[in-house]
Short mmCIF file of C-alpha atoms in Angstrom, two decimals:
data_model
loop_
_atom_site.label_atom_id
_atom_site.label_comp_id
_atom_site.label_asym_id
_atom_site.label_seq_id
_atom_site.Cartn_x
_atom_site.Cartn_y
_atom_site.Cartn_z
CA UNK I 361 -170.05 -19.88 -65.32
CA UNK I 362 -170.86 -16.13 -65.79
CA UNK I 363 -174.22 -17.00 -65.40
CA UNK I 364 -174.46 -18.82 -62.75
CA UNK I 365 -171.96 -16.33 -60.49
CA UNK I 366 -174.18 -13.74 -62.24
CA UNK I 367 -177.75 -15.47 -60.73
CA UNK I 368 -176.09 -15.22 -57.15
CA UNK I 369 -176.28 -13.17 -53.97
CA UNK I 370 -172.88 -13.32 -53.82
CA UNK I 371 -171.73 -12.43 -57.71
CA UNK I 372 -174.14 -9.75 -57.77
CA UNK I 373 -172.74 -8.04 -54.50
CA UNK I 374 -168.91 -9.02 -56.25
CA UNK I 375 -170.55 -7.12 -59.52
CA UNK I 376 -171.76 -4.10 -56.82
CA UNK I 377 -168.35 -3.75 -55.41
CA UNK I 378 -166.29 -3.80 -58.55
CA UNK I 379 -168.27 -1.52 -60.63
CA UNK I 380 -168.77 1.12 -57.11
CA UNK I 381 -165.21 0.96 -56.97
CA UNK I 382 -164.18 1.94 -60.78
CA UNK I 383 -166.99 4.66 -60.19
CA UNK I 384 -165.03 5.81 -56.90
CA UNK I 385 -161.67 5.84 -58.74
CA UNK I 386 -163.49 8.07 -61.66
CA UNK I 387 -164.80 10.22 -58.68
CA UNK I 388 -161.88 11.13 -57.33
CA UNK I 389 -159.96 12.01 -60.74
CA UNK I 390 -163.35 14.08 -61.75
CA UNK I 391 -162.88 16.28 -58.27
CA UNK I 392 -159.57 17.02 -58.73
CA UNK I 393 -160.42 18.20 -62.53
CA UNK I 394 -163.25 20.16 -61.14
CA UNK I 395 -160.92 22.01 -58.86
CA UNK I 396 -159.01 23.44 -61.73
CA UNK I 397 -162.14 25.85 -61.87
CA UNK I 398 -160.48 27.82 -59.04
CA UNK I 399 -157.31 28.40 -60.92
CA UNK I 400 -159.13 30.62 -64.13
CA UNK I 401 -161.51 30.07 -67.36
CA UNK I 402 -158.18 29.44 -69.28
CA UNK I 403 -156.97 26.37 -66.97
CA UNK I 404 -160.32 25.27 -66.56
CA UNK I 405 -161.19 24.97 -70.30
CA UNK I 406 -157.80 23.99 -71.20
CA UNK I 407 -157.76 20.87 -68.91
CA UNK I 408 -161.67 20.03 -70.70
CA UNK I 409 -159.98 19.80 -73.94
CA UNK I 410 -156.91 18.06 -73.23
CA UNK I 411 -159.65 14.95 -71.99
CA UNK I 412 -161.13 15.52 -76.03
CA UNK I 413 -157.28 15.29 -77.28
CA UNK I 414 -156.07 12.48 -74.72
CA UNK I 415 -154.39 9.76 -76.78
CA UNK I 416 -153.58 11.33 -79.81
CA UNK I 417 -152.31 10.71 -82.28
CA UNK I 418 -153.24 7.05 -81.50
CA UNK I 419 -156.44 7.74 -81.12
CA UNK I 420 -159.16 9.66 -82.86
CA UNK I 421 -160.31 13.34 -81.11
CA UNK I 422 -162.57 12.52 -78.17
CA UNK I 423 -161.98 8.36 -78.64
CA UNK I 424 -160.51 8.60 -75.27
CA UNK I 425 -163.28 10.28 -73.33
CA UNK I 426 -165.99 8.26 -75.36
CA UNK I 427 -164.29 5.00 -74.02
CA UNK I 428 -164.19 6.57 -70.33
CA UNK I 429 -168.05 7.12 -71.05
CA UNK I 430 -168.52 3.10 -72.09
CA UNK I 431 -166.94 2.24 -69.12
CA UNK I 432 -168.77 4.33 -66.70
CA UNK I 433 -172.66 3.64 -67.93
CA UNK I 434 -171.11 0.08 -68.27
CA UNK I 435 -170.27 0.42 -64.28
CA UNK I 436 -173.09 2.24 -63.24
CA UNK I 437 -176.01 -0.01 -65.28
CA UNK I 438 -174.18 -3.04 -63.57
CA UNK I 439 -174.25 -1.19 -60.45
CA UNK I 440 -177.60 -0.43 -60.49
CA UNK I 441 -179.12 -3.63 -61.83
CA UNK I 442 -177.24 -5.77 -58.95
CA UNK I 443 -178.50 -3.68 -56.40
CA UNK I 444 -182.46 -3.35 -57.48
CA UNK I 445 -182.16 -7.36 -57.98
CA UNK I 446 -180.53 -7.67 -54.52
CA UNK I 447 -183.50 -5.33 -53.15
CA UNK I 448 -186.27 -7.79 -55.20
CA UNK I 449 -184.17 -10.66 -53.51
CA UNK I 450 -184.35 -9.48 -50.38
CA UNK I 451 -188.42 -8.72 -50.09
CA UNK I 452 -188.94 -11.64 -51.09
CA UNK I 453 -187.08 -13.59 -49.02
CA UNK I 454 -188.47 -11.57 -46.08
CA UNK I 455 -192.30 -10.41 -47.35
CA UNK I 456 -193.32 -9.74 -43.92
CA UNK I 457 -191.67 -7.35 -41.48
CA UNK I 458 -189.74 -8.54 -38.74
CA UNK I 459 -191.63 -9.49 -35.30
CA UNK I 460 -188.33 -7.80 -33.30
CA UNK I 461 -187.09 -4.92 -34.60
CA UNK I 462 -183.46 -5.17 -36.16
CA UNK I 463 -180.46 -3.48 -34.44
CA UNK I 464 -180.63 0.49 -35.97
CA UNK I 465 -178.37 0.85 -38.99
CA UNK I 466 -176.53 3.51 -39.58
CA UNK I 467 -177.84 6.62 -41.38
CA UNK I 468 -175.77 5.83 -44.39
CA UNK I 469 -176.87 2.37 -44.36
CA UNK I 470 -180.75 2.93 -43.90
CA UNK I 471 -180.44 6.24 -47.11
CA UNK I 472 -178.04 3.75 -49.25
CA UNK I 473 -181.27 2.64 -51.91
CA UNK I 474 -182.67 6.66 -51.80
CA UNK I 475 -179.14 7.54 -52.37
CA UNK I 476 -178.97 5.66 -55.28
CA UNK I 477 -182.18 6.42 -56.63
CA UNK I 478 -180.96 10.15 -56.23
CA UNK I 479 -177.53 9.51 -57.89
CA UNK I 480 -179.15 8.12 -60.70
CA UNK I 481 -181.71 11.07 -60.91
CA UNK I 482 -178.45 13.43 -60.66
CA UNK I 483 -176.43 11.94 -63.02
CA UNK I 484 -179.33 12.19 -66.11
CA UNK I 485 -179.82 15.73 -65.19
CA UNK I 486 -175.74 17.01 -64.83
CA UNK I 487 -175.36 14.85 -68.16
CA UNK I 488 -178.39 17.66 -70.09
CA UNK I 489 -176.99 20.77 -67.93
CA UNK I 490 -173.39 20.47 -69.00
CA UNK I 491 -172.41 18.09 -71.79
CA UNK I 492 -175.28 18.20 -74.18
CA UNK I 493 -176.78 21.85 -73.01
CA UNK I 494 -180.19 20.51 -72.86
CA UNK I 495 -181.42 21.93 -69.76
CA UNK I 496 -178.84 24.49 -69.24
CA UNK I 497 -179.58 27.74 -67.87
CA UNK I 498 -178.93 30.31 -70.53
CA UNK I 499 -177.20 29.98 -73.67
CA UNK I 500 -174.81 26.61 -73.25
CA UNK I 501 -171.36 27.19 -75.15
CA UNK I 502 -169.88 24.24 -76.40
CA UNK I 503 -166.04 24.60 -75.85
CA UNK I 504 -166.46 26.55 -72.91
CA UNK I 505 -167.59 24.91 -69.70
CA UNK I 506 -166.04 27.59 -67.32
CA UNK I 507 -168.73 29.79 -68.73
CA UNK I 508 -171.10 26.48 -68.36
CA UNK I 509 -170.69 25.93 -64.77
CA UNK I 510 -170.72 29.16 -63.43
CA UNK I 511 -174.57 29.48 -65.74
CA UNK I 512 -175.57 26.76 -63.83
CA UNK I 513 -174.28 27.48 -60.22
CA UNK I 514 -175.57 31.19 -60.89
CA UNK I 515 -179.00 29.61 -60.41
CA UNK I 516 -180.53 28.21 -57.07
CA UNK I 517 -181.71 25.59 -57.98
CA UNK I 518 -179.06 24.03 -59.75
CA UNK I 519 -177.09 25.12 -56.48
CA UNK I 520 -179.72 22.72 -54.80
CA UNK I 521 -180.04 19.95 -56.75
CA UNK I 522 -175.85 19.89 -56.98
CA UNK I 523 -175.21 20.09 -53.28
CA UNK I 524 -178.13 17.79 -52.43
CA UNK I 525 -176.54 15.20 -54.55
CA UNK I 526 -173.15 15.16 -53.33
CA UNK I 527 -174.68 14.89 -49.46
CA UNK I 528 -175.79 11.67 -50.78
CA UNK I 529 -173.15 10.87 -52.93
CA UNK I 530 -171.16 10.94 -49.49
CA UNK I 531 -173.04 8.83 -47.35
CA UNK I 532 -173.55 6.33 -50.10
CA UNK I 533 -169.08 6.16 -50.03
CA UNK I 534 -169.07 5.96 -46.60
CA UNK I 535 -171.19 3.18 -46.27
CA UNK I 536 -170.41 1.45 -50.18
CA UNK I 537 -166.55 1.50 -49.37
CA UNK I 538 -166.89 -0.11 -46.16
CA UNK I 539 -169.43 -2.79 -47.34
CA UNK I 540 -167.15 -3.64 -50.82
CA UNK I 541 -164.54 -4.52 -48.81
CA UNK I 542 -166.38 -6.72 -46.61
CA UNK I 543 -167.37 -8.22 -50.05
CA UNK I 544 -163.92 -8.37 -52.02
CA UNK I 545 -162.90 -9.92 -48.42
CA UNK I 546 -160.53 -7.16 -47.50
CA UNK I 547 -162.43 -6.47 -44.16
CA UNK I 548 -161.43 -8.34 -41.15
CA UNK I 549 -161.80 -7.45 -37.46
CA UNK I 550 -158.17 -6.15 -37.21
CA UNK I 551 -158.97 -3.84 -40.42
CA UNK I 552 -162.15 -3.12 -39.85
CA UNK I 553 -161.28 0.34 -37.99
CA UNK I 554 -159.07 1.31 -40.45
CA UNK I 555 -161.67 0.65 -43.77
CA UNK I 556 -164.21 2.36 -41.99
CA UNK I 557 -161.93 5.63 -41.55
CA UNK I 558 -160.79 5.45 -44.77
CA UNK I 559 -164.32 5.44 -46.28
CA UNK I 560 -165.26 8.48 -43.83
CA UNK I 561 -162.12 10.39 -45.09
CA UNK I 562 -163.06 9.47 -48.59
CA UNK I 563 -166.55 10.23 -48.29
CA UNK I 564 -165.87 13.88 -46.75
CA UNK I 565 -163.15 14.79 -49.25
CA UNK I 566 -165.19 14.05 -52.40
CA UNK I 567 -167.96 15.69 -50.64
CA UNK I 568 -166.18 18.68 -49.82
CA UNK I 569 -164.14 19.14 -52.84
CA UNK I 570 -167.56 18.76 -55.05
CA UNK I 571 -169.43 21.45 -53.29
CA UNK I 572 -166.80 23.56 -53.16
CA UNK I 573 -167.78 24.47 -57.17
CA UNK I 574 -170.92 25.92 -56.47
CA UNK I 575 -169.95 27.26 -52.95
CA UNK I 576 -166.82 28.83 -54.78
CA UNK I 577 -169.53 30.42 -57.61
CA UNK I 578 -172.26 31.36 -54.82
CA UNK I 579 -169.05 33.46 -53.37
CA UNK I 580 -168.26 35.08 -56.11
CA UNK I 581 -164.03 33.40 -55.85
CA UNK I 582 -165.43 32.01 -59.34
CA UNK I 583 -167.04 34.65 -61.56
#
């Protein structure tokens, strides 16, 4: 039965929908721990090892945040797979371009696969900046990712690559929360208006409270 939901249009865009929304619920909860940068190194670093000591004495040092890991690359390799299959799908079904050109989609809508592609690009290269130091500007210090984040918003070009992912990261809620619920079949044309703001107030919330990190650093209110 897994299969064969699995090997549709429709499971795969089910599959889409669940795992962007367990991302989306992990966004939001990562935001609001990123904003704890504004309130000091000590309540900053304090709140990144109470995630290594969540759960004890049940479970082991860091169990917690390796089974929040699981999950996510879990979510996000599902994610990722339905939508290139959906995209193969899709060319195939249609190998030649339309004669009449298709009502113009939305910005969102037309960016969603680039978004993606850049979202997955982002997330390899945050992953080497600040949890395993490998690209990090200057000397990363384990145990200290105040001191990590402001290295890495110190530069431009992390500044760039940061701020050019959450633009995208934006769009690709505004359009992703909208379109799951048309697929969970929450959507309907009395809630339509109301998902829709929802996923622009969503969208423009995580996008603002993201950037504010590296806008806060560029300003010199984090130092």
């Amino acid at each position: 039965m897994a299969r064969t939901v699995w090997d549709s249009s429709v499971g795969k865009k089910t599959v889409m929908a669940v795992s962007g929304l367990v991302m989306l619920l992990y966004l939001v909860v990562h935001m609001i721990g990123n904003l704890k940068i504004f309130f000091g190194s000590g309540e900053f670093n304090h709140y990144a090892h109470w995630l290594r000591t969540l759960g004890e004495p049940f479970l082991h040092y860091e169990w917690a945040l390796w089974i929040i890991r699981v999950a996510l690359v879990a979510a996000v390799v599902a994610h990722a797979t339905a939508a290139y299959q959906l995209s193969r799908r899709d060319i195939r079904a249609r190998p030649s371009k339309y004669v009449h050109r298709k009502p113009r989609a939305s910005y969102a809508t037309r960016t969603m696969r680039w978004g993606g592609i850049i979202l997955g690009l982002f997330i390899v290269w945050h992953i080497l900046d600040l949890t395993t130091g490998t690209v990090h500007p200057g000397g990363f210090q384990s145990g200290h990712p105040y001191q990590n984040v402001v290295d890495t918003f110190s530069t431009w070009y992390g500044n760039i690559i940061y701020i050019v992912a959450m633009l995208a990261l934006g769009l690709h809620i505004r359009h992703g929360f909208w379109s799951a619920a048309q697929t969970l079949g929450v959507g309907s044309r009395t809630r339509d208006r109301a998902l829709k703001t929802v996923a622009n107030v969503l969208a423009l919330l995580l996008t603002a409270g993201f950037v504010a990190v590296p806008v806060g650093v560029m300003t010199g209110v984090v130092s």
